[in-house]
Amino acid sequence: MAKKSDTTSAGKGDAKQPGRLKQIGMVAKVVHQQSPRTIPLAITVAVVILAIFIGIGIWTGSWIIWPLTGLPVAFLVGFIMFTRSAQRVQYKMLDGRLGAGMAILENMRGNWVVEPGVAANKQMDVVHRVVGRPGVILVGEGDPGRLRGLIAGEKKRVARVANDTPIYDFKVGNGEDQVPVSKLQRTLVKLPRNLDKAGTAELNYRLKALPAAMQMPKGPMPKGAKLPKGMRGQSGGTA
């Protein structure tokens, strides 16, 4: 993932990221706005689970052990319900937006190397490249017809150094032969593991040695459109 420049870091000075509790509070606010029943339901389930453990404690005479055991269990179940609901809300808010696939890819956990915007056109169709244990994965966002050529071109370029490594490709969307944003991460995780960690690192090294294929699309950009991270800073043309 790209690192921010020193100038940007210096300009922000001592700006601090929100604390963990504040982040949870911000997420809870968004979840409550999008799905008002989620948080009350999670709390209700947690309380019911705790009550069951307390009831078992009263019935068995273990006043301390069962309630103390039930407290973390109740909290965990309620928190899992909350986080899953938050994830569904996130997918719902991202669905149909430019860069939704990139947002999912960049937040995937594990041994994944994401290169946003390795190919694009002036219509703002874009292809991202992911390197992981399955091999090379190309993820396109935009019009399926236009993406076909973009993905084919990037696949041909990657094949020069990928050797026998599998190259997968997916298009993000809700149409036929497309992968919804909500299922993108799950789809990639389910791919077969064709490489070990050393093979993944070597493949990534070879891909980074490829000359950049990205060029700024000619013509005016759509109003309000933002370039993917991989395209920023390239407006000055090639050297």
mmCIF file of C-alpha atoms in Angstrom, residues 45-173:
data_model
loop_
_atom_site.group_PDB
_atom_site.id
_atom_site.type_symbol
_atom_site.label_atom_id
_atom_site.label_comp_id
_atom_site.label_asym_id
_atom_site.label_seq_id
_atom_site.Cartn_x
_atom_site.Cartn_y
_atom_site.Cartn_z
ATOM 1 C CA VAL A 45 -29.287 -10.701 22.921
ATOM 2 C CA ALA A 46 -26.330 -9.940 25.190
ATOM 3 C CA VAL A 47 -28.612 -9.301 28.162
ATOM 4 C CA VAL A 48 -30.571 -12.517 27.542
ATOM 5 C CA ILE A 49 -27.353 -14.570 27.377
ATOM 6 C CA LEU A 50 -26.089 -12.989 30.607
ATOM 7 C CA ALA A 51 -29.451 -13.649 32.282
ATOM 8 C CA ILE A 52 -29.258 -17.319 31.282
ATOM 9 C CA PHE A 53 -25.802 -17.639 32.855
ATOM 10 C CA ILE A 54 -27.021 -15.878 36.010
ATOM 11 C CA GLY A 55 -29.999 -18.235 36.128
ATOM 12 C CA ILE A 56 -27.678 -21.237 35.845
ATOM 13 C CA GLY A 57 -25.576 -19.769 38.653
ATOM 14 C CA ILE A 58 -28.629 -19.424 40.892
ATOM 15 C CA TRP A 59 -29.807 -22.934 40.046
ATOM 16 C CA THR A 60 -26.411 -24.545 40.716
ATOM 17 C CA GLY A 61 -25.486 -22.331 43.634
ATOM 18 C CA SER A 62 -22.397 -21.001 41.824
ATOM 19 C CA TRP A 63 -23.192 -17.325 42.266
ATOM 20 C CA ILE A 64 -19.819 -16.088 41.092
ATOM 21 C CA ILE A 65 -18.469 -18.514 38.465
ATOM 22 C CA TRP A 66 -21.439 -18.582 36.084
ATOM 23 C CA PRO A 67 -22.155 -14.811 35.965
ATOM 24 C CA LEU A 68 -18.437 -14.090 35.499
ATOM 25 C CA THR A 69 -18.314 -16.641 32.681
ATOM 26 C CA GLY A 70 -21.469 -15.320 31.078
ATOM 27 C CA LEU A 71 -20.388 -11.660 31.038
ATOM 28 C CA PRO A 72 -17.597 -11.996 28.414
ATOM 29 C CA VAL A 73 -19.676 -14.482 26.398
ATOM 30 C CA ALA A 74 -22.638 -12.089 26.303
ATOM 31 C CA PHE A 75 -20.390 -9.171 25.349
ATOM 32 C CA LEU A 76 -18.682 -11.187 22.602
ATOM 33 C CA VAL A 77 -21.942 -12.350 21.021
ATOM 34 C CA GLY A 78 -23.408 -8.832 21.115
ATOM 35 C CA PHE A 79 -20.217 -7.340 19.662
ATOM 36 C CA ILE A 80 -20.110 -9.907 16.837
ATOM 37 C CA MET A 81 -23.718 -9.057 15.939
ATOM 38 C CA PHE A 82 -22.819 -5.358 15.940
ATOM 39 C CA THR A 83 -19.684 -5.752 13.772
ATOM 40 C CA ARG A 84 -21.487 -7.921 11.216
ATOM 41 C CA SER A 85 -24.258 -5.360 10.967
ATOM 42 C CA ALA A 86 -21.662 -2.610 10.594
ATOM 43 C CA GLN A 87 -20.086 -4.562 7.742
ATOM 44 C CA ARG A 88 -23.447 -4.935 5.994
ATOM 45 C CA VAL A 89 -24.058 -1.196 6.361
ATOM 46 C CA GLN A 90 -20.605 -0.492 4.916
ATOM 47 C CA TYR A 91 -21.296 -2.678 1.880
ATOM 48 C CA LYS A 92 -24.666 -1.019 1.381
ATOM 49 C CA MET A 93 -23.118 2.457 1.457
ATOM 50 C CA LEU A 94 -20.299 1.457 -0.915
ATOM 51 C CA ASP A 95 -22.456 -0.425 -3.403
ATOM 52 C CA GLY A 96 -22.538 1.285 -6.799
ATOM 53 C CA ARG A 97 -19.889 3.882 -5.964
ATOM 54 C CA LEU A 98 -16.663 4.373 -7.894
ATOM 55 C CA GLY A 99 -13.799 2.953 -5.849
ATOM 56 C CA ALA A 100 -15.983 0.633 -3.751
ATOM 57 C CA GLY A 101 -13.989 -2.417 -4.817
ATOM 58 C CA MET A 102 -10.717 -0.669 -4.087
ATOM 59 C CA ALA A 103 -11.939 0.219 -0.578
ATOM 60 C CA ILE A 104 -12.703 -3.449 0.115
ATOM 61 C CA LEU A 105 -9.382 -4.662 -1.301
ATOM 62 C CA GLU A 106 -7.275 -2.210 0.686
ATOM 63 C CA ASN A 107 -8.913 -3.303 3.947
ATOM 64 C CA MET A 108 -8.426 -7.030 3.459
ATOM 65 C CA ARG A 109 -6.430 -8.766 6.156
ATOM 66 C CA GLY A 110 -3.684 -11.223 5.439
ATOM 67 C CA ASN A 111 -0.841 -11.576 2.969
ATOM 68 C CA TRP A 112 -2.346 -9.474 0.162
ATOM 69 C CA VAL A 113 -0.515 -6.798 -1.834
ATOM 70 C CA VAL A 114 -2.903 -4.370 -3.527
ATOM 71 C CA GLU A 115 -1.917 -2.073 -6.408
ATOM 72 C CA PRO A 116 -4.868 0.278 -7.041
ATOM 73 C CA GLY A 117 -5.524 1.634 -10.514
ATOM 74 C CA VAL A 118 -2.980 -0.293 -12.609
ATOM 75 C CA ALA A 119 -5.121 0.403 -15.706
ATOM 76 C CA ALA A 120 -7.853 2.936 -16.450
ATOM 77 C CA ASN A 121 -9.532 4.922 -19.210
ATOM 78 C CA LYS A 122 -11.102 8.361 -19.534
ATOM 79 C CA GLN A 123 -14.532 6.934 -18.672
ATOM 80 C CA MET A 124 -13.070 6.165 -15.214
ATOM 81 C CA ASP A 125 -13.234 2.400 -15.629
ATOM 82 C CA VAL A 126 -10.351 1.073 -13.563
ATOM 83 C CA VAL A 127 -8.514 -2.180 -12.872
ATOM 84 C CA HIS A 128 -6.788 -3.008 -9.573
ATOM 85 C CA ARG A 129 -4.161 -5.716 -9.146
ATOM 86 C CA VAL A 130 -3.957 -7.971 -6.111
ATOM 87 C CA VAL A 131 -1.121 -10.401 -5.382
ATOM 88 C CA GLY A 132 -1.675 -13.156 -2.822
ATOM 89 C CA ARG A 133 -1.454 -16.874 -2.211
ATOM 90 C CA PRO A 134 -3.858 -17.633 -5.109
ATOM 91 C CA GLY A 135 -1.596 -15.757 -7.563
ATOM 92 C CA VAL A 136 -2.513 -12.569 -9.440
ATOM 93 C CA ILE A 137 -6.063 -11.216 -9.198
ATOM 94 C CA LEU A 138 -7.313 -8.395 -11.409
ATOM 95 C CA VAL A 139 -10.399 -6.583 -10.133
ATOM 96 C CA GLY A 140 -12.237 -4.226 -12.481
ATOM 97 C CA GLU A 141 -14.697 -1.464 -11.628
ATOM 98 C CA GLY A 142 -16.843 0.223 -14.242
ATOM 99 C CA ASP A 143 -18.638 -0.728 -17.436
ATOM 100 C CA PRO A 144 -18.276 -4.507 -18.043
ATOM 101 C CA GLY A 145 -17.829 -4.054 -21.796
ATOM 102 C CA ARG A 146 -15.048 -1.505 -21.503
ATOM 103 C CA LEU A 147 -13.421 -3.415 -18.669
ATOM 104 C CA ARG A 148 -13.013 -6.461 -20.889
ATOM 105 C CA GLY A 149 -10.291 -4.765 -22.932
ATOM 106 C CA LEU A 150 -8.619 -3.171 -19.909
ATOM 107 C CA ILE A 151 -8.418 -6.474 -18.048
ATOM 108 C CA ALA A 152 -7.189 -8.324 -21.142
ATOM 109 C CA GLY A 153 -4.405 -5.776 -21.650
ATOM 110 C CA GLU A 154 -3.292 -5.944 -18.015
ATOM 111 C CA LYS A 155 -3.481 -9.740 -18.016
ATOM 112 C CA LYS A 156 -1.218 -9.848 -21.059
ATOM 113 C CA ARG A 157 1.240 -7.481 -19.378
ATOM 114 C CA VAL A 158 1.260 -9.477 -16.125
ATOM 115 C CA ALA A 159 1.691 -12.769 -17.976
ATOM 116 C CA ARG A 160 5.167 -11.647 -19.102
ATOM 117 C CA VAL A 161 6.531 -12.177 -15.606
ATOM 118 C CA ALA A 162 3.906 -14.382 -13.965
ATOM 119 C CA ASN A 163 5.097 -17.527 -15.776
ATOM 120 C CA ASP A 164 2.738 -20.370 -14.785
ATOM 121 C CA THR A 165 1.136 -18.458 -11.916
ATOM 122 C CA PRO A 166 -2.684 -18.354 -12.224
ATOM 123 C CA ILE A 167 -4.204 -14.990 -13.144
ATOM 124 C CA TYR A 168 -7.804 -14.467 -12.033
ATOM 125 C CA ASP A 169 -10.065 -11.582 -12.984
ATOM 126 C CA PHE A 170 -13.332 -10.274 -11.566
ATOM 127 C CA LYS A 171 -15.641 -7.360 -12.308
ATOM 128 C CA VAL A 172 -17.338 -5.590 -9.402
ATOM 129 C CA GLY A 173 -21.054 -5.008 -9.789
#
